[in-house]
């Protein structure tokens, strides 16, 4: 019996086998959780269907977080399967590609800023609100994925930094708001991992090399390591932990000078 047995989790953010959300789903399934998935659009449906099947889940619902109607429809459909669930995983982030290269000052326009904030930060609160009626009797837990760019400047991460800062702040406000019902809200700040969202990012390979050199563990992290830490944070083993940002980054963030 795993430490998530008897728990039901909704996983938002699987796009491929490399997605961090997929590694989280695998760890959750290993620990005995029952899973439901969402897919962003028709193009991704069959891929997520296939992935869901591997964790014995037959729940896969369309969800575009930029649309209130899509959020409403998604949770209405979920209601046909589950009256309640325990865990919401939010593993969603996006900014227009042009905004993620070059000088921050030049690359940051109003439209890109608003898209990055909407998809990467606001969606956590929107999904938490929709999930609340399902979770409120079950002392559930919400988890999101952040990155060091929330609190440090990182070349080319640009406006995603302020979006992750808003996301991490939302974790604290949601934790305070939902704590009364026993619902915990946390983030994992992951080190760089080669996923779809990282592909095509200029200099990503150099970044992986730099991390491995500087991080206390002298290597990069795996998506499975994020999955395992997620399983812990969303389980009763972490019942005293809320409003936190847990770094799963081989220790990179604590380094000042790596000799
Ligand atoms: P990914 O591309 O596999 O996942 C991003 C997900 O966001 C995709 O599933 C995509 O469908 C979803 N998404 C984007 N726009 C959406 C919308 N409008 N509606 C619904 N879903 C939408 O990449 P990933 O690296 O697994 O990213 C997952 C999370 O992890 C993101 O929040 C990212 O910022 C964070 N993160 C990634 C890394 C990394 O190096 N890969 C490091 C730290 C944090
Ligand atoms: O949060 C992320 C991914 C952010 C991201 C990446 C893309 C590329 C493709 C958001 N939107 C898009 N839009 C696209 O069109 N990470 C933590 C991974 C990441 O992305 C970077 C990084 C790191 C690390 C971008 C620049 C610099 C570093």
GROMACS .gro file of C-alpha atoms and ligand atoms in nm:
model
  331
    1UNK     CA    1   0.000   0.000   0.000
    2UNK     CA    2   0.143   0.334  -0.108
    3UNK     CA    3   0.122   0.658   0.088
    4UNK     CA    4  -0.133   0.800  -0.158
    5UNK     CA    5  -0.368   0.504  -0.157
    6UNK     CA    6  -0.731   0.614  -0.133
    7UNK     CA    7  -0.640   0.959  -0.274
    8UNK     CA    8  -0.782   1.101  -0.596
    9UNK     CA    9  -0.573   1.351  -0.793
   10UNK     CA   10  -0.653   1.577  -1.089
   11UNK     CA   11  -0.339   1.637  -1.296
   12UNK     CA   12  -0.331   1.948  -1.517
   13UNK     CA   13  -0.034   2.000  -1.749
   14UNK     CA   14   0.054   1.677  -1.928
   15UNK     CA   15   0.157   1.745  -2.287
   16UNK     CA   16   0.411   1.468  -2.345
   17UNK     CA   17   0.603   1.185  -2.180
   18UNK     CA   18   0.862   1.444  -2.082
   19UNK     CA   19   0.617   1.671  -1.900
   20UNK     CA   20   0.687   1.721  -1.530
   21UNK     CA   21   0.314   1.654  -1.480
   22UNK     CA   22   0.363   1.309  -1.628
   23UNK     CA   23   0.644   1.226  -1.385
   24UNK     CA   24   0.417   1.346  -1.103
   25UNK     CA   25   0.137   1.122  -1.230
   26UNK     CA   26   0.371   0.822  -1.239
   27UNK     CA   27   0.488   0.881  -0.880
   28UNK     CA   28   0.130   0.932  -0.765
   29UNK     CA   29   0.020   0.608  -0.934
   30UNK     CA   30   0.314   0.422  -0.780
   31UNK     CA   31   0.195   0.538  -0.438
   32UNK     CA   32  -0.158   0.414  -0.502
   33UNK     CA   33  -0.343   0.732  -0.608
   34UNK     CA   34  -0.635   0.728  -0.852
   35UNK     CA   35  -0.586   0.983  -1.132
   36UNK     CA   36  -0.774   1.212  -1.370
   37UNK     CA   37  -0.609   1.417  -1.645
   38UNK     CA   38  -0.679   1.721  -1.858
   39UNK     CA   39  -0.548   1.812  -2.204
   40UNK     CA   40  -0.505   2.163  -2.340
   41UNK     CA   41  -0.650   2.111  -2.686
   42UNK     CA   42  -0.763   1.851  -2.942
   43UNK     CA   43  -0.406   1.823  -3.074
   44UNK     CA   44  -0.286   1.687  -2.741
   45UNK     CA   45  -0.588   1.467  -2.660
   46UNK     CA   46  -0.466   1.135  -2.800
   47UNK     CA   47  -0.123   1.175  -2.642
   48UNK     CA   48  -0.272   1.239  -2.299
   49UNK     CA   49  -0.528   0.957  -2.350
   50UNK     CA   50  -0.242   0.715  -2.404
   51UNK     CA   51  -0.055   0.844  -2.099
   52UNK     CA   52  -0.368   0.832  -1.880
   53UNK     CA   53  -0.426   0.470  -1.981
   54UNK     CA   54  -0.084   0.374  -1.846
   55UNK     CA   55  -0.189   0.481  -1.498
   56UNK     CA   56  -0.524   0.296  -1.533
   57UNK     CA   57  -0.710   0.625  -1.562
   58UNK     CA   58  -1.000   0.664  -1.803
   59UNK     CA   59  -1.065   1.029  -1.715
   60UNK     CA   60  -0.921   1.282  -1.959
   61UNK     CA   61  -1.100   1.613  -2.003
   62UNK     CA   62  -1.032   1.917  -2.221
   63UNK     CA   63  -0.915   2.226  -2.028
   64UNK     CA   64  -0.781   2.554  -2.163
   65UNK     CA   65  -0.703   2.768  -1.858
   66UNK     CA   66  -0.744   3.095  -2.053
   67UNK     CA   67  -1.119   3.034  -2.079
   68UNK     CA   68  -1.366   3.055  -1.786
   69UNK     CA   69  -1.609   2.848  -1.990
   70UNK     CA   70  -1.352   2.575  -2.047
   71UNK     CA   71  -1.274   2.564  -1.673
   72UNK     CA   72  -1.645   2.541  -1.591
   73UNK     CA   73  -1.707   2.266  -1.848
   74UNK     CA   74  -1.406   2.069  -1.732
   75UNK     CA   75  -1.517   2.053  -1.369
   76UNK     CA   76  -1.880   1.986  -1.472
   77UNK     CA   77  -1.757   1.685  -1.668
   78UNK     CA   78  -1.531   1.573  -1.385
   79UNK     CA   79  -1.840   1.570  -1.162
   80UNK     CA   80  -1.974   1.283  -1.380
   81UNK     CA   81  -1.683   1.072  -1.251
   82UNK     CA   82  -1.597   1.207  -0.907
   83UNK     CA   83  -1.803   1.390  -0.640
   84UNK     CA   84  -1.488   1.469  -0.447
   85UNK     CA   85  -1.112   1.454  -0.489
   86UNK     CA   86  -0.804   1.517  -0.275
   87UNK     CA   87  -0.527   1.664  -0.490
   88UNK     CA   88  -0.500   1.930  -0.763
   89UNK     CA   89  -0.172   1.943  -0.955
   90UNK     CA   90  -0.117   2.262  -1.158
   91UNK     CA   91   0.180   2.218  -1.394
   92UNK     CA   92   0.105   2.488  -1.648
   93UNK     CA   93   0.315   2.774  -1.776
   94UNK     CA   94   0.335   2.972  -2.097
   95UNK     CA   95   0.458   3.299  -2.245
   96UNK     CA   96   0.487   3.399  -2.613
   97UNK     CA   97   0.825   3.272  -2.734
   98UNK     CA   98   0.943   3.615  -2.857
   99UNK     CA   99   0.925   3.746  -2.499
  100UNK     CA  100   1.170   3.482  -2.376
  101UNK     CA  101   1.478   3.602  -2.560
  102UNK     CA  102   1.684   3.917  -2.557
  103UNK     CA  103   1.682   4.209  -2.316
  104UNK     CA  104   1.401   4.210  -2.059
  105UNK     CA  105   1.339   4.577  -2.128
  106UNK     CA  106   1.293   4.522  -2.501
  107UNK     CA  107   1.116   4.187  -2.501
  108UNK     CA  108   0.846   4.270  -2.245
  109UNK     CA  109   0.529   4.408  -2.402
  110UNK     CA  110   0.182   4.447  -2.248
  111UNK     CA  111   0.023   4.163  -2.444
  112UNK     CA  112   0.294   3.904  -2.366
  113UNK     CA  113   0.296   4.009  -2.000
  114UNK     CA  114  -0.076   3.959  -1.971
  115UNK     CA  115  -0.066   3.617  -2.142
  116UNK     CA  116   0.219   3.500  -1.916
  117UNK     CA  117   0.040   3.619  -1.601
  118UNK     CA  118  -0.295   3.474  -1.711
  119UNK     CA  119  -0.173   3.125  -1.804
  120UNK     CA  120   0.116   3.089  -1.560
  121UNK     CA  121  -0.015   3.264  -1.246
  122UNK     CA  122  -0.388   3.349  -1.249
  123UNK     CA  123  -0.483   2.997  -1.358
  124UNK     CA  124  -0.375   2.853  -1.020
  125UNK     CA  125  -0.637   3.061  -0.838
  126UNK     CA  126  -0.901   2.999  -1.106
  127UNK     CA  127  -0.849   2.620  -1.089
  128UNK     CA  128  -0.833   2.621  -0.708
  129UNK     CA  129  -1.171   2.797  -0.699
  130UNK     CA  130  -1.323   2.542  -0.935
  131UNK     CA  131  -1.168   2.253  -0.740
  132UNK     CA  132  -1.269   2.387  -0.397
  133UNK     CA  133  -1.619   2.231  -0.381
  134UNK     CA  134  -1.463   1.890  -0.459
  135UNK     CA  135  -1.184   1.927  -0.203
  136UNK     CA  136  -1.335   2.110   0.092
  137UNK     CA  137  -1.449   1.803   0.288
  138UNK     CA  138  -1.129   1.607   0.222
  139UNK     CA  139  -0.838   1.806   0.368
  140UNK     CA  140  -0.694   1.810   0.020
  141UNK     CA  141  -0.379   1.958  -0.124
  142UNK     CA  142  -0.290   2.182  -0.417
  143UNK     CA  143   0.052   2.177  -0.585
  144UNK     CA  144   0.204   2.402  -0.850
  145UNK     CA  145   0.541   2.417  -1.028
  146UNK     CA  146   0.766   2.719  -1.004
  147UNK     CA  147   1.118   2.816  -1.101
  148UNK     CA  148   1.408   3.013  -0.947
  149UNK     CA  149   1.335   3.300  -1.190
  150UNK     CA  150   1.056   3.396  -0.945
  151UNK     CA  151   1.316   3.526  -0.700
  152UNK     CA  152   1.638   3.576  -0.904
  153UNK     CA  153   1.703   3.722  -1.245
  154UNK     CA  154   1.774   3.450  -1.502
  155UNK     CA  155   1.888   3.539  -1.854
  156UNK     CA  156   1.608   3.502  -2.113
  157UNK     CA  157   1.349   3.388  -1.856
  158UNK     CA  158   1.234   3.751  -1.872
  159UNK     CA  159   0.865   3.810  -1.799
  160UNK     CA  160   0.817   3.452  -1.680
  161UNK     CA  161   1.009   3.563  -1.368
  162UNK     CA  162   0.742   3.811  -1.257
  163UNK     CA  163   0.475   3.553  -1.356
  164UNK     CA  164   0.634   3.292  -1.127
  165UNK     CA  165   0.669   3.555  -0.853
  166UNK     CA  166   0.292   3.614  -0.878
  167UNK     CA  167   0.240   3.236  -0.875
  168UNK     CA  168   0.447   3.189  -0.558
  169UNK     CA  169   0.266   3.478  -0.389
  170UNK     CA  170  -0.067   3.319  -0.492
  171UNK     CA  171   0.048   2.998  -0.319
  172UNK     CA  172   0.080   3.193   0.007
  173UNK     CA  173  -0.255   3.373  -0.031
  174UNK     CA  174  -0.436   3.051  -0.125
  175UNK     CA  175  -0.271   2.864   0.163
  176UNK     CA  176  -0.393   3.131   0.407
  177UNK     CA  177  -0.741   3.134   0.253
  178UNK     CA  178  -0.794   2.756   0.234
  179UNK     CA  179  -0.609   2.652   0.549
  180UNK     CA  180  -0.928   2.676   0.754
  181UNK     CA  181  -1.073   2.383   0.560
  182UNK     CA  182  -0.751   2.187   0.603
  183UNK     CA  183  -0.654   2.237   0.237
  184UNK     CA  184  -0.277   2.280   0.189
  185UNK     CA  185  -0.122   2.474  -0.100
  186UNK     CA  186   0.246   2.442  -0.195
  187UNK     CA  187   0.487   2.485  -0.486
  188UNK     CA  188   0.790   2.294  -0.601
  189UNK     CA  189   1.062   2.509  -0.754
  190UNK     CA  190   1.231   2.268  -0.993
  191UNK     CA  191   1.574   2.289  -1.150
  192UNK     CA  192   1.588   2.293  -1.532
  193UNK     CA  193   1.457   1.980  -1.707
  194UNK     CA  194   1.444   1.920  -2.082
  195UNK     CA  195   1.066   1.924  -2.151
  196UNK     CA  196   0.856   2.070  -2.436
  197UNK     CA  197   0.839   2.403  -2.248
  198UNK     CA  198   1.220   2.406  -2.234
  199UNK     CA  199   1.282   2.296  -2.592
  200UNK     CA  200   1.385   2.570  -2.826
  201UNK     CA  201   1.489   2.791  -2.533
  202UNK     CA  202   1.815   2.954  -2.644
  203UNK     CA  203   2.111   2.831  -2.441
  204UNK     CA  204   1.919   2.564  -2.248
  205UNK     CA  205   2.196   2.306  -2.289
  206UNK     CA  206   2.455   2.551  -2.153
  207UNK     CA  207   2.223   2.618  -1.864
  208UNK     CA  208   2.200   2.245  -1.780
  209UNK     CA  209   2.580   2.226  -1.785
  210UNK     CA  210   2.613   2.536  -1.565
  211UNK     CA  211   2.367   2.396  -1.311
  212UNK     CA  212   2.549   2.063  -1.294
  213UNK     CA  213   2.875   2.246  -1.228
  214UNK     CA  214   2.744   2.478  -0.959
  215UNK     CA  215   2.480   2.272  -0.778
  216UNK     CA  216   2.590   2.105  -0.451
  217UNK     CA  217   2.492   1.764  -0.595
  218UNK     CA  218   2.704   1.835  -0.908
  219UNK     CA  219   2.432   1.716  -1.144
  220UNK     CA  220   2.091   1.806  -1.282
  221UNK     CA  221   1.765   1.674  -1.143
  222UNK     CA  222   1.525   1.429  -1.308
  223UNK     CA  223   1.152   1.472  -1.359
  224UNK     CA  224   1.110   1.158  -1.143
  225UNK     CA  225   1.273   1.342  -0.851
  226UNK     CA  226   1.015   1.619  -0.887
  227UNK     CA  227   0.747   1.348  -0.906
  228UNK     CA  228   0.858   1.188  -0.581
  229UNK     CA  229   0.880   1.519  -0.392
  230UNK     CA  230   0.532   1.603  -0.527
  231UNK     CA  231   0.393   1.272  -0.400
  232UNK     CA  232   0.532   1.352  -0.056
  233UNK     CA  233   0.398   1.712  -0.049
  234UNK     CA  234   0.049   1.601  -0.159
  235UNK     CA  235   0.033   1.315   0.091
  236UNK     CA  236  -0.056   1.307   0.461
  237UNK     CA  237   0.317   1.273   0.531
  238UNK     CA  238   0.332   1.651   0.468
  239UNK     CA  239   0.019   1.734   0.672
  240UNK     CA  240   0.197   2.018   0.856
  241UNK     CA  241   0.334   2.187   0.543
  242UNK     CA  242   0.148   2.465   0.361
  243UNK     CA  243   0.226   2.788   0.176
  244UNK     CA  244   0.580   2.669   0.099
  245UNK     CA  245   0.807   2.666  -0.202
  246UNK     CA  246   1.019   2.350  -0.188
  247UNK     CA  247   1.332   2.358  -0.406
  248UNK     CA  248   1.400   2.037  -0.598
  249UNK     CA  249   1.708   2.163  -0.780
  250UNK     CA  250   2.009   1.960  -0.657
  251UNK     CA  251   2.068   2.250  -0.417
  252UNK     CA  252   2.152   2.506  -0.687
  253UNK     CA  253   1.957   2.790  -0.520
  254UNK     CA  254   2.169   2.791  -0.202
  255UNK     CA  255   2.496   2.845  -0.385
  256UNK     CA  256   2.674   3.177  -0.372
  257UNK     CA  257   3.008   3.084  -0.519
  258UNK     CA  258   3.087   2.732  -0.637
  259UNK     CA  259   3.462   2.689  -0.635
  260LIG     P1  260   0.538   2.102  -2.061
  260LIG     O1  261   0.540   2.178  -2.188
  260LIG     O2  262   0.542   1.956  -2.067
  260LIG     O3  263   0.413   2.148  -1.973
  260LIG     C1  264   0.352   2.274  -1.982
  260LIG     C2  265   0.203   2.248  -1.983
  260LIG     O4  266   0.130   2.371  -1.983
  260LIG     C3  267   0.159   2.170  -2.109
  260LIG     O5  268   0.094   2.053  -2.070
  260LIG     C4  269   0.063   2.266  -2.177
  260LIG     O6  270  -0.043   2.196  -2.241
  260LIG     C5  271   0.014   2.346  -2.057
  260LIG     N1  272  -0.051   2.470  -2.099
  260LIG     C6  273   0.003   2.579  -2.160
  260LIG     N2  274  -0.094   2.668  -2.189
  260LIG     C7  275  -0.212   2.616  -2.143
  260LIG     C8  276  -0.347   2.659  -2.145
  260LIG     N3  277  -0.385   2.775  -2.201
  260LIG     N4  278  -0.443   2.577  -2.089
  260LIG     C9  279  -0.408   2.459  -2.035
  260LIG     N5  280  -0.281   2.413  -2.032
  260LIG    C10  281  -0.184   2.490  -2.085
  260LIG     O7  282   0.662   2.160  -1.975
  260LIG     P2  283   0.703   2.140  -1.822
  260LIG     O8  284   0.846   2.179  -1.817
  260LIG     O9  285   0.660   2.007  -1.775
  260LIG    O10  286   0.621   2.255  -1.748
  260LIG    C11  287   0.532   2.232  -1.641
  260LIG    C12  288   0.550   2.338  -1.532
  260LIG    O11  289   0.679   2.321  -1.474
  260LIG    C13  290   0.542   2.482  -1.580
  260LIG    O12  291   0.474   2.560  -1.484
  260LIG    C14  292   0.688   2.523  -1.584
  260LIG    O13  293   0.702   2.661  -1.567
  260LIG    C15  294   0.739   2.448  -1.464
  260LIG     N6  295   0.885   2.431  -1.456
  260LIG    C16  296   0.955   2.376  -1.559
  260LIG    C17  297   1.094   2.359  -1.548
  260LIG    C18  298   1.175   2.302  -1.663
  260LIG    O14  299   1.295   2.326  -1.666
  260LIG     N7  300   1.117   2.225  -1.752
  260LIG    C19  301   1.160   2.400  -1.431
  260LIG    C20  302   1.085   2.456  -1.327
  260LIG    C21  303   0.948   2.470  -1.341
  261LIG     O1  304   0.900   2.776  -1.679
  261LIG     C1  305   0.971   2.727  -1.765
  261LIG     C2  306   0.921   2.723  -1.907
  261LIG     C3  307   0.874   2.859  -1.948
  261LIG     C4  308   0.825   2.873  -2.088
  261LIG     C5  309   0.893   2.825  -2.199
  261LIG     C6  310   0.843   2.845  -2.327
  261LIG     C7  311   0.916   2.802  -2.450
  261LIG     C8  312   0.822   2.784  -2.566
  261LIG     C9  313   0.708   2.944  -2.108
  261LIG     N1  314   0.659   2.967  -2.231
  261LIG    C10  315   0.723   2.920  -2.339
  261LIG     N2  316   0.671   2.949  -2.462
  261LIG    C11  317   0.718   2.892  -2.575
  261LIG     O2  318   0.670   2.925  -2.686
  261LIG     N3  319   1.097   2.678  -1.730
  261LIG    C12  320   1.140   2.694  -1.592
  261LIG    C13  321   1.192   2.622  -1.826
  261LIG    C14  322   1.280   2.734  -1.874
  261LIG     O3  323   1.238   2.814  -1.972
  261LIG    C15  324   1.335   2.910  -1.991
  261LIG    C16  325   1.441   2.889  -1.899
  261LIG    C17  326   1.404   2.776  -1.823
  261LIG    C18  327   1.482   2.717  -1.712
  261LIG    C19  328   1.338   3.018  -2.079
  261LIG    C20  329   1.448   3.103  -2.077
  261LIG    C21  330   1.553   3.082  -1.987
  261LIG    C22  331   1.550   2.976  -1.898
   0.00000   0.00000   0.00000
